[in-house]
XYZ file of C-alpha atoms in Angstrom:
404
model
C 61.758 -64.071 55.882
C 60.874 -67.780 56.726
C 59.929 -67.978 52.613
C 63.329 -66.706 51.092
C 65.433 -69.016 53.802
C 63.278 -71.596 51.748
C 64.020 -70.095 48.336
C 67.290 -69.734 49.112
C 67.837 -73.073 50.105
C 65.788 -74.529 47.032
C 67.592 -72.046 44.252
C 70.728 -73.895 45.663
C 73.276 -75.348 43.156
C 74.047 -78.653 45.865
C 76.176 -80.395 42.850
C 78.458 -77.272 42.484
C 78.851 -78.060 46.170
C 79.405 -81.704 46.652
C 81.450 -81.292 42.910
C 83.966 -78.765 45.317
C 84.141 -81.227 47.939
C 85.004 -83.804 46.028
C 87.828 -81.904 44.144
C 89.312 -81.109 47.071
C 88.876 -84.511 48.167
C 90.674 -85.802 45.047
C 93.530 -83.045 45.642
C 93.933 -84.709 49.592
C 94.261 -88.173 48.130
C 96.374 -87.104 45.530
C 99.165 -85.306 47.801
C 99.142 -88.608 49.772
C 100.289 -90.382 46.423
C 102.437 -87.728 45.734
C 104.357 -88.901 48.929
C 104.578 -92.665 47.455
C 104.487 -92.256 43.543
C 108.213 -93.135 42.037
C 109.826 -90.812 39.812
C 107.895 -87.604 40.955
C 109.982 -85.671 42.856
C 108.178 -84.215 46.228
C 109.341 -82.437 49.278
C 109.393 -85.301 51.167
C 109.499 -89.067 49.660
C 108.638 -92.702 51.311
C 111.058 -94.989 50.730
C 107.666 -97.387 49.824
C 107.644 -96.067 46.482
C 105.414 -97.730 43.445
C 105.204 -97.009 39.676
C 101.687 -98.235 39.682
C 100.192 -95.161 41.272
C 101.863 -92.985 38.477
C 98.606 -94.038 36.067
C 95.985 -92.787 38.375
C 97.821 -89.721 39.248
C 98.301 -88.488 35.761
C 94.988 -89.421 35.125
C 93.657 -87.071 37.198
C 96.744 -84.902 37.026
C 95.332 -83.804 33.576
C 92.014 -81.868 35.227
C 92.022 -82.034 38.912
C 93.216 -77.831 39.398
C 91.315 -77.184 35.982
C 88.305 -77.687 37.367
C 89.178 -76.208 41.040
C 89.430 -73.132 39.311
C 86.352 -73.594 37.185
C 84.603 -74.038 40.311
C 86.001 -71.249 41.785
C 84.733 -69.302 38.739
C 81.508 -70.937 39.330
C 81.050 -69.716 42.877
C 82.012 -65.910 41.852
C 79.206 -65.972 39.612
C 76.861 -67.241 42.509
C 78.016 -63.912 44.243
C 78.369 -61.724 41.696
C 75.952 -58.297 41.630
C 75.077 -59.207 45.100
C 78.000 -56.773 46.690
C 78.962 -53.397 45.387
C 81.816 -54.088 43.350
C 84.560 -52.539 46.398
C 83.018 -54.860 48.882
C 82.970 -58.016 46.899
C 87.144 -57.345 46.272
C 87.026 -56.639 49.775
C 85.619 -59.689 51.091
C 87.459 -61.950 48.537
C 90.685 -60.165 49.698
C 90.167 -61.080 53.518
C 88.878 -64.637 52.603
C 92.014 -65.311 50.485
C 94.725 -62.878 51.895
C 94.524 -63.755 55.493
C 94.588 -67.519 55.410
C 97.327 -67.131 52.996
C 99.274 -65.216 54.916
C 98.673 -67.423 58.294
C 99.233 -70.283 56.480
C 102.705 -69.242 55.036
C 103.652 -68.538 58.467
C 102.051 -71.363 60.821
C 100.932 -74.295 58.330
C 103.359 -74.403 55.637
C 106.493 -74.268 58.323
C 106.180 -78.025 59.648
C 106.947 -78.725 56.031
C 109.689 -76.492 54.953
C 111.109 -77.808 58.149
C 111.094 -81.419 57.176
C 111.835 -80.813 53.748
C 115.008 -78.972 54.746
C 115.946 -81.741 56.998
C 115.573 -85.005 54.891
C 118.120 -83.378 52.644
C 120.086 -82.854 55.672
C 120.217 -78.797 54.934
C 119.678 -77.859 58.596
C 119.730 -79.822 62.017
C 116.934 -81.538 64.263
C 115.289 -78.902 66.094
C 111.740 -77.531 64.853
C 111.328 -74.502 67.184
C 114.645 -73.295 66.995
C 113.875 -73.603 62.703
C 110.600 -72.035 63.894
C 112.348 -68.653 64.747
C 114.966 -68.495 62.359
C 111.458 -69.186 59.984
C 108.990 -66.469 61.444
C 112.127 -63.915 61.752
C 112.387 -64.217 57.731
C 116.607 -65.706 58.492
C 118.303 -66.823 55.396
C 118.263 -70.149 54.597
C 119.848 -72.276 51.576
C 117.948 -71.463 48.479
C 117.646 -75.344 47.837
C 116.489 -75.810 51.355
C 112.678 -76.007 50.344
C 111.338 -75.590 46.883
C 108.916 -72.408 45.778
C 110.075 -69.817 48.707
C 107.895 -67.071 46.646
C 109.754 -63.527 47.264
C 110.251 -63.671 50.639
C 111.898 -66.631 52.848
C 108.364 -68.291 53.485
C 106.706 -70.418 51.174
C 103.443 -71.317 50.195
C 104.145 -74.957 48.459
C 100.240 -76.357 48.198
C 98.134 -72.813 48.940
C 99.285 -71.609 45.657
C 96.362 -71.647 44.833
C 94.740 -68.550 47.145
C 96.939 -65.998 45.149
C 96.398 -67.669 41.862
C 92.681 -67.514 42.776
C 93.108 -63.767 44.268
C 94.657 -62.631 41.762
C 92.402 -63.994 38.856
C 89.208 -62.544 41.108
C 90.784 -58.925 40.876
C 91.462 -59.207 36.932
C 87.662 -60.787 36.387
C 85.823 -57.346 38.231
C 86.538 -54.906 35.273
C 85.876 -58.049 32.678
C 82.716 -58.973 34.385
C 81.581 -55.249 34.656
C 82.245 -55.706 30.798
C 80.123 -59.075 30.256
C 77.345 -57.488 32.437
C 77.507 -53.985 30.146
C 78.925 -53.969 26.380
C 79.869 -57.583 26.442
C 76.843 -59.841 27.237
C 75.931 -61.702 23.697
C 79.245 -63.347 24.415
C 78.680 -64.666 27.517
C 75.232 -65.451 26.385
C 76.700 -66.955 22.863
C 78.690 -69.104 25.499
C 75.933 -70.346 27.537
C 74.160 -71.498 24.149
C 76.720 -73.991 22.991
C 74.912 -77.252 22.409
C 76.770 -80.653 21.558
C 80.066 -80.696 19.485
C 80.051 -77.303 19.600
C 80.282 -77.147 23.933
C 82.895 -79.492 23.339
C 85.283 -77.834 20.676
C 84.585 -73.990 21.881
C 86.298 -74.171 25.100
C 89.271 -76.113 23.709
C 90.306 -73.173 21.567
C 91.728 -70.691 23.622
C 93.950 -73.565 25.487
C 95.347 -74.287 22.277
C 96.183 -70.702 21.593
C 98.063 -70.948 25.054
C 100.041 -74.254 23.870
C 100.735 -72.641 20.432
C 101.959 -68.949 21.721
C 102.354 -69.297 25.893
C 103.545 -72.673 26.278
C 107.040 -72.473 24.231
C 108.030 -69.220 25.785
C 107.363 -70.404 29.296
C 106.986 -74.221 29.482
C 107.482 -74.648 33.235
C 104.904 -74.508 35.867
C 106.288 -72.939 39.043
C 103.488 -72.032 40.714
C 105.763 -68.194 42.220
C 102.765 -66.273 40.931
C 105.545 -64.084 38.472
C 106.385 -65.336 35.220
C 103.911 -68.126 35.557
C 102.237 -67.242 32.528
C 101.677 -70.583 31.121
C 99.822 -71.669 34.483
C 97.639 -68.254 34.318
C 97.058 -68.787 30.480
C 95.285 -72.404 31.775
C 93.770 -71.485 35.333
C 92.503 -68.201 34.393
C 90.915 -70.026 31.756
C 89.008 -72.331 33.626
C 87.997 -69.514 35.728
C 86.402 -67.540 33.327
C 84.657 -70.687 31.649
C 83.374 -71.353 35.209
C 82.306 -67.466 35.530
C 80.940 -67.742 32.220
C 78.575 -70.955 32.670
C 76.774 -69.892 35.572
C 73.531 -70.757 36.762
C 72.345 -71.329 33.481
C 69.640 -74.100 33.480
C 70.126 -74.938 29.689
C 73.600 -75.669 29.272
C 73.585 -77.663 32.439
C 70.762 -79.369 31.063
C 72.853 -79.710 27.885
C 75.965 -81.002 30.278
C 74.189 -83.548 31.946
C 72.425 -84.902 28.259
C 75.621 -85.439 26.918
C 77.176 -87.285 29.948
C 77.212 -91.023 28.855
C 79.437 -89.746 25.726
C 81.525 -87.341 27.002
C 82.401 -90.035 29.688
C 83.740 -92.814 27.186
C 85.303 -90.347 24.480
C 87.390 -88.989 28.096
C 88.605 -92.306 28.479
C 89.515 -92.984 24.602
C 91.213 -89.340 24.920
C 92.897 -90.514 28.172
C 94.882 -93.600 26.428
C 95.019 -91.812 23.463
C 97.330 -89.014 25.569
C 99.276 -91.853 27.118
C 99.912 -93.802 23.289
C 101.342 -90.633 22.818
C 104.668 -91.082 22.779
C 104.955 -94.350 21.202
C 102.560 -92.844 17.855
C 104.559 -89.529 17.529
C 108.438 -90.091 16.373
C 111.090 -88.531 18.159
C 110.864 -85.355 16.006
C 107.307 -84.447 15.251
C 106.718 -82.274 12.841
C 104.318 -79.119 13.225
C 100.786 -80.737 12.314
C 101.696 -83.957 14.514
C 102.938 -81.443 17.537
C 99.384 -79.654 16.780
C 97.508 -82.428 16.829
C 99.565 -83.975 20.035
C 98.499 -81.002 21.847
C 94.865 -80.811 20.804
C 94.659 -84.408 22.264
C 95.906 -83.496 25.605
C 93.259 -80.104 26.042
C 90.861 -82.391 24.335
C 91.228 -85.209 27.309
C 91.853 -82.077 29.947
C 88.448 -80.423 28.995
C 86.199 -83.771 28.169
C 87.035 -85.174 31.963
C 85.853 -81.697 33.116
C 82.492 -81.943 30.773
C 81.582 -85.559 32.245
C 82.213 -84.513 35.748
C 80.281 -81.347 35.789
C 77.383 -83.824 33.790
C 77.599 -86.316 35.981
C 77.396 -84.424 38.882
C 74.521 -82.449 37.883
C 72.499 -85.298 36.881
C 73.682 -87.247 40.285
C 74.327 -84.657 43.144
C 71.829 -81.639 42.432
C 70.134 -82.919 45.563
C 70.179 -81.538 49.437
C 72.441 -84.539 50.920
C 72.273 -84.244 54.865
C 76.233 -84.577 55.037
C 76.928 -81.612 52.552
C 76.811 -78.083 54.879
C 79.134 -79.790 56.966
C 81.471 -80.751 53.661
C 81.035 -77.449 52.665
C 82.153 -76.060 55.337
C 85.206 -78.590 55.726
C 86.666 -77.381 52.726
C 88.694 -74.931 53.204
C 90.235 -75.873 56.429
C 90.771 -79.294 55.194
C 92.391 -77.942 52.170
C 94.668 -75.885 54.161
C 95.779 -78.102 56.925
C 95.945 -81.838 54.827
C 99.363 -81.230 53.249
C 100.990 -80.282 55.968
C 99.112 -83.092 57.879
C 100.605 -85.963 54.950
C 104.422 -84.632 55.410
C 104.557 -84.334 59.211
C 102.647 -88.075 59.571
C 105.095 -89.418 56.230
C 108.272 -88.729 57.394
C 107.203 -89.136 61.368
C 106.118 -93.159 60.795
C 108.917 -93.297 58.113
C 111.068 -94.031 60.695
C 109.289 -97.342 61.642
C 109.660 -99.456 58.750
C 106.121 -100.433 58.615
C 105.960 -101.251 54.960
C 104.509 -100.593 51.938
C 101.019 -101.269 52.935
C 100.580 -100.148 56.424
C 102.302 -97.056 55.952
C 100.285 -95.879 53.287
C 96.874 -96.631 55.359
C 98.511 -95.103 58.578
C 99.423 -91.745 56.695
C 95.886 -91.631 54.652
C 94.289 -92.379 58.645
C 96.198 -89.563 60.286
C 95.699 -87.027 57.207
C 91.917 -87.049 56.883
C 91.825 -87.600 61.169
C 93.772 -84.703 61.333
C 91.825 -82.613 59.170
C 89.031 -83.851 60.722
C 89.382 -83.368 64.618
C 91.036 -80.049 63.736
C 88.592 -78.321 62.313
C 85.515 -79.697 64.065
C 87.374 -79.282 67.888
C 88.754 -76.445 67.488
C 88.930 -74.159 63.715
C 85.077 -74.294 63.626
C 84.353 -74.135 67.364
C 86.615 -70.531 67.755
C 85.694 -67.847 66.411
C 89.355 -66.258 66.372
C 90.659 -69.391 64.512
C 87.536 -69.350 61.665
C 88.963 -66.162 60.050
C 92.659 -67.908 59.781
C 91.149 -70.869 57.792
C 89.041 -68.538 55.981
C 85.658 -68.835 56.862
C 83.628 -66.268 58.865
C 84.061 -65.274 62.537
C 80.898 -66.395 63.922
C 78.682 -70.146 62.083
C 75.085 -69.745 61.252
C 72.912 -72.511 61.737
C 71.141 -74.474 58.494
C 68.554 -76.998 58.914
C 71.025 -77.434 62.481
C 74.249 -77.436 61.319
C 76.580 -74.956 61.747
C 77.271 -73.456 58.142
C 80.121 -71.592 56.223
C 80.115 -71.640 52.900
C 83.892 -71.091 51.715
C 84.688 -68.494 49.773
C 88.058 -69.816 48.576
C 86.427 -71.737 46.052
């Protein structure tokens, strides 16, 4: 028993973990900008607002869920033939559904609630909003954005019924891949070079040539997001479809110190953009427009999975704690940013300690939540979806989310 612990432990991808911490890392500091950035509309807004934050953010903006869900694809493959197909949908179900649905109900209302009251919608008073909220009362429908069928609204944990959903449609297509289907996913795992680059980028143009002009808006409701699923479902099944595979990863991390400076070229290429292209492009310029923006999208990804590799494949002391972190953190921080915003907001403390207060209280909130009292009771693990009772690693308490 004592040898496969060690097995385990040594077969261990550690960059596909630290690279999921650090996405989800990126996604915390980036809903703190979202609360400063001018000209991106938010649910709540500082009135310290800066234009230079709008270059990082879209510079991430382009890749940061991409490769969420390509991690999430990743980690389905680390499970997958290891449960009977009913269990593993079972277990993903209870991992996604039930935080989901607590989250709706518990997390998300602090920010409905201050959404609805900076545009002066309903009046001060959080637990009477609190049951009008829980009891499912009407409310304005411009109240809150993305109340998704029923009053409630999921705003950031989109995400857990994107990712459900996608999980459900993969089981007959990986019961496919594992039967009739396998050269392709082996063909896949072969790309070398140009070819690893170009490969991937052709079924996101398909999506911008077909998809995108039929449904161009994101709206994150699940329904009629078909644009979204045409890109995240993607991702997913690129993430499904890389694996374990030693030589591709191999190949990933070789071809790091050029796919690292051609993302940056890409990057200012996408932002010269609209200054090259006139006003009316025709066909070939609106192709080639969009082959430079899945081109930057999927060349980011491809340095950051190389880079990783080559720098994080290692067993870091601070990473079962991170991993476990995860999906709390990702769950709680929004609602963490809005409630600290729009509570020191009212203090005038300008456009410098503000910022530092908010990031302080975010990650401290994240932090002293889970670690005093999500991971330390066993009723609360389930909500934030990991499971009811921690096992011990090398002595830490562990979880490895399933989320992601």
């Amino acid at each position: 028993m004592l040898r496969l612990r060690e097995a385990g432990r040594m077969n261990r991808r550690h960059d596909i973990d630290a690279l999921r911490v650090f996405a989800f890392g990126l996604l915390i500091l980036y809903h703190v900008g979202m609360f400063y950035v001018a000209d991106w509309g938010w649910h709540v807004k500082s009135a310290y607002q800066s234009d230079w934050l709008q270059l990082p953010m879209q510079l991430t903006n382009q890749w940061r869920m991409p490769i969420i869900f390509l991690i999430s694809g990743l980690a389905v493959n680390f499970v997958w033939g290891k449960y009977s197909v009913g269990r593993f949908a079972g277990r993903r179900c209870v991992r996604l559904f039930i935080p989901l649905v607590f989250g709706m109900a518990f997390i998300i209302a602090p920010q409905a609630y201050y959404e609805a009251l900076t545009k002066g919608i309903i009046e001060p008073g959080f637990w009477r909003f609190m049951g009008q909220y829980l009891t499912m009362q009407d409310f304005p429908a411009e109240a809150w954005g993305g109340a998704e069928m029923i009053t409630w609204t999921w705003t950031h944990l989109w995400y857990l019924p994107y990712l459900l959903t996608y999980t459900l449609v993969l089981i007959p297509l990986a019961l496919l891949l594992d039967r009739q289907a396998a050269p392709i996913r082996n063909g896949f795992r072969r790309l070398r070079g140009l070819w690893l680059v170009l490969v991937p980028i052709a079924p996101l143009m398909l999506a911008g040539t077909f998809v995108y002009p039929k449904f161009p808006f994101i709206n994150h409701a699940l329904f009629g997001d078909w644009y979204a699923h045409s890109m995240f479902f993607t991702f997913f099944l690129i993430g499904f479809l890389i694996g374990r595979d030693n030589g591709l990863w191999t190949e990933l991390a070789r071809i790091r110190r050029v796919t690292l400076p051609l993302a940056v070229v890409t990057f200012v290429l996408y932002l010269a953009q609209g200054e090259i292209l006139p006003a009316n492009p025709s066909a070939w310029e609106d192709t080639a427009s969009m082959f430079i923006i899945y081109l930057n999208r999927w060349l980011w990804i491809v340095a950051v999975l190389g880079w990783g590799h080559h720098l994080l494949n290692r067993p870091f002391r601070w990473l079962p704690y991170a991993t476990e972190a995860v999906y709390p953190w990702y769950i709680l921080h929004q609602t963490l940013t809005i409630v600290a915003g729009y509570q020191l907001s009212q203090f005038s403390l300008g456009p410098v300690v503000e910022p530092l207060l908010v990031l302080t209280a975010t990650i401290g909130g994240c932090l002293v939540i889970h670690e005093y009292l999500i991971r330390r009771t066993p009723l609360l693990r389930p909500l934030f979806g990991l499971s009811y009772r921690a096992s011990r690693v090398t002595g830490i308490r562990r979880e490895v989310p399933s989320a992601a």
